[in-house]
CSV table of C-alpha atoms in Angstrom, one decimal:
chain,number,residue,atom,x,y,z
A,226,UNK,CA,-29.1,197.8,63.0
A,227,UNK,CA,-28.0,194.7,64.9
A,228,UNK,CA,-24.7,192.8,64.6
A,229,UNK,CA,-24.7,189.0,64.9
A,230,UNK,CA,-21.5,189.0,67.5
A,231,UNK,CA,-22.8,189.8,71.1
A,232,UNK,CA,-26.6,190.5,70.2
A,233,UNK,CA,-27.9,189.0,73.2
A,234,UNK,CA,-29.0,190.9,76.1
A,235,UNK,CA,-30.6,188.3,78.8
A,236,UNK,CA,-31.0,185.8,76.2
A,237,UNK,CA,-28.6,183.4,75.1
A,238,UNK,CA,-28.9,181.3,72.5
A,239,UNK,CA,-26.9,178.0,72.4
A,240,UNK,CA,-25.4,177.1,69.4
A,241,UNK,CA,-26.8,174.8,66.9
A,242,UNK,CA,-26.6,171.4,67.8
A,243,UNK,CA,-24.5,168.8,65.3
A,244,UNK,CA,-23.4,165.4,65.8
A,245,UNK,CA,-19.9,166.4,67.6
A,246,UNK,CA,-21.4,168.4,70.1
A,247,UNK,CA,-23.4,164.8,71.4
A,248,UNK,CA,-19.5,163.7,71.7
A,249,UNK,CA,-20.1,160.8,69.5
A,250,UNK,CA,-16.3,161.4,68.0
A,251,UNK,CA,-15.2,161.6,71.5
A,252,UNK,CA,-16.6,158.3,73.4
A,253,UNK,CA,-18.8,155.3,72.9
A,254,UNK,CA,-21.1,154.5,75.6
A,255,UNK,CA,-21.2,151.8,77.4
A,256,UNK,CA,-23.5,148.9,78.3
A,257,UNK,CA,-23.2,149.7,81.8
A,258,UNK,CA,-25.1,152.7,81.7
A,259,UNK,CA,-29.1,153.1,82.7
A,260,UNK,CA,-31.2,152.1,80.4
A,261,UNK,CA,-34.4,154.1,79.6
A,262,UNK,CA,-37.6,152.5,79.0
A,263,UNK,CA,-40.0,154.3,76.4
A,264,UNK,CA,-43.6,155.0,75.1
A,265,UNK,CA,-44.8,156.7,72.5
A,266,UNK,CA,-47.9,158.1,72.7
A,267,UNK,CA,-49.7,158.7,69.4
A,268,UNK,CA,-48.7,156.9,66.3
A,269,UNK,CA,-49.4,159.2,63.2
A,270,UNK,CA,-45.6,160.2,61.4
A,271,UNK,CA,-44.0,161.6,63.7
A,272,UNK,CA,-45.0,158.9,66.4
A,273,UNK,CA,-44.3,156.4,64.1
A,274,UNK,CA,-40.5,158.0,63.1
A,275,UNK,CA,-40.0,157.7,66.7
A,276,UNK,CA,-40.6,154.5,66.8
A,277,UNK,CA,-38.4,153.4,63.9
A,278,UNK,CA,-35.4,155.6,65.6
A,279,UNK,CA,-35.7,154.1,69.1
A,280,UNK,CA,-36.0,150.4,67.6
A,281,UNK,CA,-32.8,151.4,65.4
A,282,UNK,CA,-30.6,153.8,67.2
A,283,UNK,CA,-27.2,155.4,65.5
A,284,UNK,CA,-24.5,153.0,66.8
A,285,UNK,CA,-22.3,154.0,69.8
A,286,UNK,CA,-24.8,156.8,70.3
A,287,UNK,CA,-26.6,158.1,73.4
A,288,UNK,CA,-29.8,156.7,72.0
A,289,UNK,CA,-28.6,153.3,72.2
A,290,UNK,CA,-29.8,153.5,75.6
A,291,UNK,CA,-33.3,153.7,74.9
A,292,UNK,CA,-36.1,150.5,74.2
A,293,UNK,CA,-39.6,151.1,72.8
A,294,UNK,CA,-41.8,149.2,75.6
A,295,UNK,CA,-45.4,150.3,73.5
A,296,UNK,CA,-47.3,152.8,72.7
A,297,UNK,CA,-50.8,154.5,72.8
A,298,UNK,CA,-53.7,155.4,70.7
A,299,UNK,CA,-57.2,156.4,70.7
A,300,UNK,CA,-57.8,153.4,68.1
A,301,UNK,CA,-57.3,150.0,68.6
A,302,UNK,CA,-54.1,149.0,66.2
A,303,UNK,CA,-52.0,145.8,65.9
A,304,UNK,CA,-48.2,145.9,67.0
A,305,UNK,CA,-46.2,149.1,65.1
A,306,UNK,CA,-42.7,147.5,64.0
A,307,UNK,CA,-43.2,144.8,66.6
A,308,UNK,CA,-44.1,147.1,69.4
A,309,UNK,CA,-47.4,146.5,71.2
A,310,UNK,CA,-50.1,148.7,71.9
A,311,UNK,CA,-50.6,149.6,75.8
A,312,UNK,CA,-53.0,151.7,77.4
A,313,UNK,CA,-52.5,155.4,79.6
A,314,UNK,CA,-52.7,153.4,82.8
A,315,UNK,CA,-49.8,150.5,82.2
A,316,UNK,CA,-47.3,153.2,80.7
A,317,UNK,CA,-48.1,155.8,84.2
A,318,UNK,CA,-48.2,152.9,86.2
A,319,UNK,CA,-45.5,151.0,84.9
A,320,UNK,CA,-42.6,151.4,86.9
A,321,UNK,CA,-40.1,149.9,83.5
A,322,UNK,CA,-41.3,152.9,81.7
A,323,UNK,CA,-39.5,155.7,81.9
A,324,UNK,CA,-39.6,158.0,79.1
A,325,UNK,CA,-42.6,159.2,77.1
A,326,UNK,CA,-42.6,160.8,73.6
A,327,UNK,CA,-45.9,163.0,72.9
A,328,UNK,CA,-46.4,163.3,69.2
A,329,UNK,CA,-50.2,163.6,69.1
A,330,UNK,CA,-52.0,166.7,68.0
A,331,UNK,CA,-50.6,170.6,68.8
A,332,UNK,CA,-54.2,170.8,71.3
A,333,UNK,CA,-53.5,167.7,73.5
A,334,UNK,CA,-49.6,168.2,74.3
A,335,UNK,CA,-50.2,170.4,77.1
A,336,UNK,CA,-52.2,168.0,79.1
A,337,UNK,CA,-50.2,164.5,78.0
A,338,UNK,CA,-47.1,166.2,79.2
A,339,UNK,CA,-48.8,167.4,82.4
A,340,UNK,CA,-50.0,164.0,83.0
A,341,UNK,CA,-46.5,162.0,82.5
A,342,UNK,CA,-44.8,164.6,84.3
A,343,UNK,CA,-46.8,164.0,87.4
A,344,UNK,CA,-46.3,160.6,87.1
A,345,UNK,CA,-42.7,161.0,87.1
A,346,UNK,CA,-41.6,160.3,83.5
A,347,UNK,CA,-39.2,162.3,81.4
A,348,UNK,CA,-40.5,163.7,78.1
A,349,UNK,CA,-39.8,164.3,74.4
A,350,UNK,CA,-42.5,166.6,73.0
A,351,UNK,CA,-43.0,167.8,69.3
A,352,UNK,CA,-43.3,171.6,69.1
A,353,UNK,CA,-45.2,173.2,70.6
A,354,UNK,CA,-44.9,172.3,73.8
A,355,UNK,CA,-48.0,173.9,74.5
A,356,UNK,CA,-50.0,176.8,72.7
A,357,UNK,CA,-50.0,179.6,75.6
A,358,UNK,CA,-47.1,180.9,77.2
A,359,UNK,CA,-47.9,180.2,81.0
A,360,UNK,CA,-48.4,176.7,80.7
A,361,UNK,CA,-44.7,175.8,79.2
A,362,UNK,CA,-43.9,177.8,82.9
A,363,UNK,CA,-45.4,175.7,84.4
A,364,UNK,CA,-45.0,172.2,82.8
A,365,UNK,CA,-40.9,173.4,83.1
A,366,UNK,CA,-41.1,173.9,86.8
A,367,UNK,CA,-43.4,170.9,87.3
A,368,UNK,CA,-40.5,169.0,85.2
A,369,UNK,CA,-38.2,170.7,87.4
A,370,UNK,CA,-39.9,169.4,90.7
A,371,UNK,CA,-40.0,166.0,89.6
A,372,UNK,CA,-36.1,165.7,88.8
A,373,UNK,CA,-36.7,164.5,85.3
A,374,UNK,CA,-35.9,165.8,81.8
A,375,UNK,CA,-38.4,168.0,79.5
A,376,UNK,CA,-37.6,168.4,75.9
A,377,UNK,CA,-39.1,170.4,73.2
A,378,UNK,CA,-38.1,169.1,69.3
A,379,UNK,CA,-37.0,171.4,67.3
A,380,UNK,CA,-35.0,169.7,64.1
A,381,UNK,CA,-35.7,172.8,61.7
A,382,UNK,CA,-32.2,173.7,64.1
A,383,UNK,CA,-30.5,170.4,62.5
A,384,UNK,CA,-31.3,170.8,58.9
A,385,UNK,CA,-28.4,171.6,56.6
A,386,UNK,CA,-29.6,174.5,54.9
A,387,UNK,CA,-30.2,176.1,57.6
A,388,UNK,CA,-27.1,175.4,59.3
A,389,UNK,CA,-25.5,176.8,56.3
A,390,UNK,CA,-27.4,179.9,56.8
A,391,UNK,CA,-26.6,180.6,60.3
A,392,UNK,CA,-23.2,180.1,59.1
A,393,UNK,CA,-24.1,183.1,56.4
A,394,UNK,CA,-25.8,185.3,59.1
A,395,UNK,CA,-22.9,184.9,61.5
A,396,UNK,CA,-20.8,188.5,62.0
A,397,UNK,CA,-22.8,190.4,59.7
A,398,UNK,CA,-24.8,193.6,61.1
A,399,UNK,CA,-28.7,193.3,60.2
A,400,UNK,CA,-30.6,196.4,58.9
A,401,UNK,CA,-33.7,193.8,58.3
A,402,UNK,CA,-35.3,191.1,56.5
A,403,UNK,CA,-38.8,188.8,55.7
A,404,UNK,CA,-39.0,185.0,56.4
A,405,UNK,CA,-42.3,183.8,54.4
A,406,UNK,CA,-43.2,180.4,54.8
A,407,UNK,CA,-46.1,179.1,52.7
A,408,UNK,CA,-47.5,175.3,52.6
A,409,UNK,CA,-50.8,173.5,53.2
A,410,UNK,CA,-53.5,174.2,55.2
A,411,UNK,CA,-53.2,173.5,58.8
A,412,UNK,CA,-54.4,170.2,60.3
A,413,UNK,CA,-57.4,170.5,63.1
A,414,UNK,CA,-55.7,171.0,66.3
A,415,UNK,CA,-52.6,172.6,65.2
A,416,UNK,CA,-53.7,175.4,67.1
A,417,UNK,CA,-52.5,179.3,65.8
A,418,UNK,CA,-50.7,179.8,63.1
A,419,UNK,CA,-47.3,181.4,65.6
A,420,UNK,CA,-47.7,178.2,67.7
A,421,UNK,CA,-48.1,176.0,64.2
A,422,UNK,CA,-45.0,177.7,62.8
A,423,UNK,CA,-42.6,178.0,66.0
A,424,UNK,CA,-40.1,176.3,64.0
A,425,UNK,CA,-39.9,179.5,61.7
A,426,UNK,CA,-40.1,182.1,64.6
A,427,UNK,CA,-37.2,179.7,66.6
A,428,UNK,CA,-35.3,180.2,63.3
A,429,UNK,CA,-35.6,184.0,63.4
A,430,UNK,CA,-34.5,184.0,67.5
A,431,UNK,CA,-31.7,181.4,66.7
A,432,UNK,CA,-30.1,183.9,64.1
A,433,UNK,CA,-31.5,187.1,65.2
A,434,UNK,CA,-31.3,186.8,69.0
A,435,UNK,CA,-34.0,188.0,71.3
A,436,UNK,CA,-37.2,189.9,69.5
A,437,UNK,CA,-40.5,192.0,70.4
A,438,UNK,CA,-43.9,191.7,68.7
A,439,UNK,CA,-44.9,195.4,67.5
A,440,UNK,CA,-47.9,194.1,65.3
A,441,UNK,CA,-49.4,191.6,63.4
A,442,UNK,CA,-52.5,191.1,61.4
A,443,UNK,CA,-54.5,187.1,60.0
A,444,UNK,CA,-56.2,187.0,57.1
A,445,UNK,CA,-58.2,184.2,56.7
A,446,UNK,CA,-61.0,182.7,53.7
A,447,UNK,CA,-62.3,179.9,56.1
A,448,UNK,CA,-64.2,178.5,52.7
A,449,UNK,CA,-61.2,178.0,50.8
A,450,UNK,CA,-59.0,176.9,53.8
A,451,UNK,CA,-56.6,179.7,53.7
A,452,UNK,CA,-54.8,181.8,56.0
A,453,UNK,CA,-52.2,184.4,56.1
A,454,UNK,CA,-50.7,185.4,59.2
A,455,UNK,CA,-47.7,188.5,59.1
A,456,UNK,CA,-46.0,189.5,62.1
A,457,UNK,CA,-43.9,192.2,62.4
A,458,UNK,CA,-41.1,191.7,64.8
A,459,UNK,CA,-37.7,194.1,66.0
A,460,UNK,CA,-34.8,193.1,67.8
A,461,UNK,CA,-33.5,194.7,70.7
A,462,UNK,CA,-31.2,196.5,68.3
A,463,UNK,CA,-34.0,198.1,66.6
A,464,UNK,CA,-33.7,196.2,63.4
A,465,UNK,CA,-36.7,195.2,61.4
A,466,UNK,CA,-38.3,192.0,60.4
A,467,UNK,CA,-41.4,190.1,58.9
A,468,UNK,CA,-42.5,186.6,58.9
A,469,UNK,CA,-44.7,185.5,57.0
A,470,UNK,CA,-47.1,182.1,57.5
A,471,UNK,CA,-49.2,181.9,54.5
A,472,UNK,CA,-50.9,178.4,54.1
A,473,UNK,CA,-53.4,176.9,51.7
A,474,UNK,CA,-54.3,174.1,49.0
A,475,UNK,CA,-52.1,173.7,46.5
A,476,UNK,CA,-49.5,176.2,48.3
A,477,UNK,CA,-45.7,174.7,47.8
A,478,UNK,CA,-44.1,174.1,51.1
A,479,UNK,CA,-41.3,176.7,50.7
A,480,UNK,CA,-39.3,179.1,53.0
A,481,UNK,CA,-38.7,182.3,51.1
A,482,UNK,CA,-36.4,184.5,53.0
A,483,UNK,CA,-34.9,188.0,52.3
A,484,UNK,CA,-32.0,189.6,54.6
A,485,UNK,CA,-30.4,192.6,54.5
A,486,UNK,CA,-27.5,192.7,56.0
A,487,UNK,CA,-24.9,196.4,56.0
A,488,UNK,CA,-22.5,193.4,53.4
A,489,UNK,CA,-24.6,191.8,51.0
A,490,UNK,CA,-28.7,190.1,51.0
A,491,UNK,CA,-29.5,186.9,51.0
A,492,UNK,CA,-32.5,186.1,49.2
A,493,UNK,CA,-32.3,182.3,48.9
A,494,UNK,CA,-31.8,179.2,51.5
A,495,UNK,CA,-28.7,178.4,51.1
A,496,UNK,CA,-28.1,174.6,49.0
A,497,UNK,CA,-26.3,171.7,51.4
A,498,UNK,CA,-25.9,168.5,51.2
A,499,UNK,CA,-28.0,166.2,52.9
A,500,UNK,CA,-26.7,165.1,56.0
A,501,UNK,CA,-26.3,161.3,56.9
A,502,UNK,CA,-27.5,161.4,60.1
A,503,UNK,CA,-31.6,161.8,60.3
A,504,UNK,CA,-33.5,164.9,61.4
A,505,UNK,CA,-35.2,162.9,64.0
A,506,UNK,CA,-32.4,161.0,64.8
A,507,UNK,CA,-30.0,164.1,65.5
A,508,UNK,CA,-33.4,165.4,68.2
A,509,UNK,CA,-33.7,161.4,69.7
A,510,UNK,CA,-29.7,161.9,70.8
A,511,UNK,CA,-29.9,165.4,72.0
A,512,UNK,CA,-32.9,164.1,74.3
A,513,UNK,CA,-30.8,161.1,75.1
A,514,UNK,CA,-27.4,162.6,75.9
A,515,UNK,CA,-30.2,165.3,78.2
A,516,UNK,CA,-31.1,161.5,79.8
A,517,UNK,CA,-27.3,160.5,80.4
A,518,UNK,CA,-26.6,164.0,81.9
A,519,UNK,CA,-24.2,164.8,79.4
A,520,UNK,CA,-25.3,168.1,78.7
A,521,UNK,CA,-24.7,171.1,80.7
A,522,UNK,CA,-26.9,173.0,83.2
A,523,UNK,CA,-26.2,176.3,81.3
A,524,UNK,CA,-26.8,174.6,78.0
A,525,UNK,CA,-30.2,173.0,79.2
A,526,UNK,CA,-30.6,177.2,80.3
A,527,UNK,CA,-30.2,178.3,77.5
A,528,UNK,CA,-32.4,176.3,75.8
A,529,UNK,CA,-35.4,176.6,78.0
A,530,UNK,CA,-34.8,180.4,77.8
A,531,UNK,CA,-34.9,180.4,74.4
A,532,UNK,CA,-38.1,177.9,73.9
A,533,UNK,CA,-39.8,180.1,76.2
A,534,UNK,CA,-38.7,183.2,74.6
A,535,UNK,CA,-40.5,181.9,71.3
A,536,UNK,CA,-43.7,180.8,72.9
A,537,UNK,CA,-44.1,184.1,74.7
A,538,UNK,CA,-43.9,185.7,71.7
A,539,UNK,CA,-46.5,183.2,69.5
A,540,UNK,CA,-48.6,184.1,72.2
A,541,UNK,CA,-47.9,187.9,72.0
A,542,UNK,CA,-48.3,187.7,68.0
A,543,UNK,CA,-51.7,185.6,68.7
A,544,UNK,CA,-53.1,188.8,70.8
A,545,UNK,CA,-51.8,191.5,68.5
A,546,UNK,CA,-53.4,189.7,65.3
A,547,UNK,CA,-57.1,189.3,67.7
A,548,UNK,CA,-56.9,192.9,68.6
């Protein structure tokens, strides 16, 4: 069984990010400070919310200090919010650009990040950062050589019910537990289904602390679109637990969770309120205090360690279920 409290062996998991920890109670900042110049390359939702966020940042925030300069597509499209198309070449050339936000398909992350790293450009990324393991190495250390800021998003960390869960969880001693997810099927290029649902397995590490794949099994019905992928998982205090990613049509996108704990179970995601700051928004000033250096080297750490904790693991669960 594994107790919340001092869980951790090499890994450490920083805590979930709110609004106080960006010091936005503390200080506001001030014009005087760099500004960052942005892209955003690929404008389906989540390129598009990006847009919207940088054009209207959360007053006296860090991510006041960001402008949307363009962005790029494969199609030809008229200005987004008043922001112009531009192509690869003037955003990696440009010398006024300075940030780049990658929301285009799971596939292509891997090489758009490679390719605005090299050209010296921080970058926001939608999860996953990549769909293998070694590549996140060595986008990380190719950010690392360059001097400039990677980020992963990861607002599942920011919603309130989850908050209110990890509040739940915290002190009490595991004997085990399921996390099912279930929802539509997945879009061409989201890659596997542990890469697809990293926000679920980051859930499970951010409560649970570090874990080990002992099995897993897919089950898939390619003619009606549907997959089931369950992974058996133990933490390094030899609980139990299963996730669950079960997608298809006409599947509700739900989060079904049961936890034992040696207390009480919790069977049900906790209700909160929603909060009046924007998921997006909350990830766009974690990137942008990362930008200001106002987060700590331990705390930027921590969180590499634990994004690539999770995508060793995807890629662990991927093997077990080809075996």
């Amino acid at each position: 069984m594994q107790h919340s409290k001092g869980r951790m062996s090499e890994l450490k998991i920083c805590p979930t990010p709110s609004i106080k920890h960006f010091g936005l109670d503390v200080k506001l900042w001030t014009a005087s400070l760099s500004m960052f110049r942005a892209v955003v390359v690929g404008v389906g939702t989540a390129g598009q919310v990006r847009i919207r966020d940088v054009l209207n940042p959360l007053p006296g925030s860090p991510a006041m200090k960001l402008r949307a300069s363009g962005f790029i597509s494969r199609r030809s499209l008229d200005p987004q919010l008043g922001v112009h198309q531009m192509s690869v070449e003037e955003a990696l050339n440009g010398e006024d650009i300075h940030v780049a936000f990658i929301c285009t398909e799971n596939v292509s992350h891997e090489n758009n990040i490679r390719t605005f790293l090299q050209a010296g450009k921080h970058v926001c990324v939608e999860y996953p950062m990549t769909l293998n393991y070694s590549a996140a190495v060595e986008l990380w250390d190719l950010a690392q050589e360059k001097g400039v800021i990677l980020h992963e998003e990861h607002i599942e960390l920011f919603t309130p019910s989850y908050i209110e869960l990890k509040r739940q969880v915290e002190g009490k001693t595991l004997c085990g537990g399921t996390l099912h997810f279930t929802g539509g099927p997945l879009r061409p290029g989201s890659g596997f289904s542990a890469f697809a649902g990293l926000a679920r397995l980051t859930w499970l590490v951010d409560l649970f602390g570090e874990l080990s794949a002992t099995a897993a099994t897919m089950e898939e019905d390619s003619h009606n679109n549907y997959s089931k992928m369950t992974a058996k998982l133990r933490t390094c205090e030899n609980s139990s637990l299963t996730w669950i990613e079960e997608r298809g049509p006409g599947l509700p996108r739900t989060k079904n969770i049961n936890f034992t704990f040696d207390s009480c179970t919790l069977t049900e995601m906790p209700p909160a309120p929603r909060g009046q700051v924007g998921l997006f928004m909350q990830d766009l000033i974690h990137f942008s205090s990362k930008l200001l250096g106002q987060v700590s080297h331990e705390e930027l750490q921590r969180e590499r360690t634990r994004i690539l904790h999770c995508l060793k693991l995807a890629e662990s669960i991927q093997q077990l279920c080809q075996l």
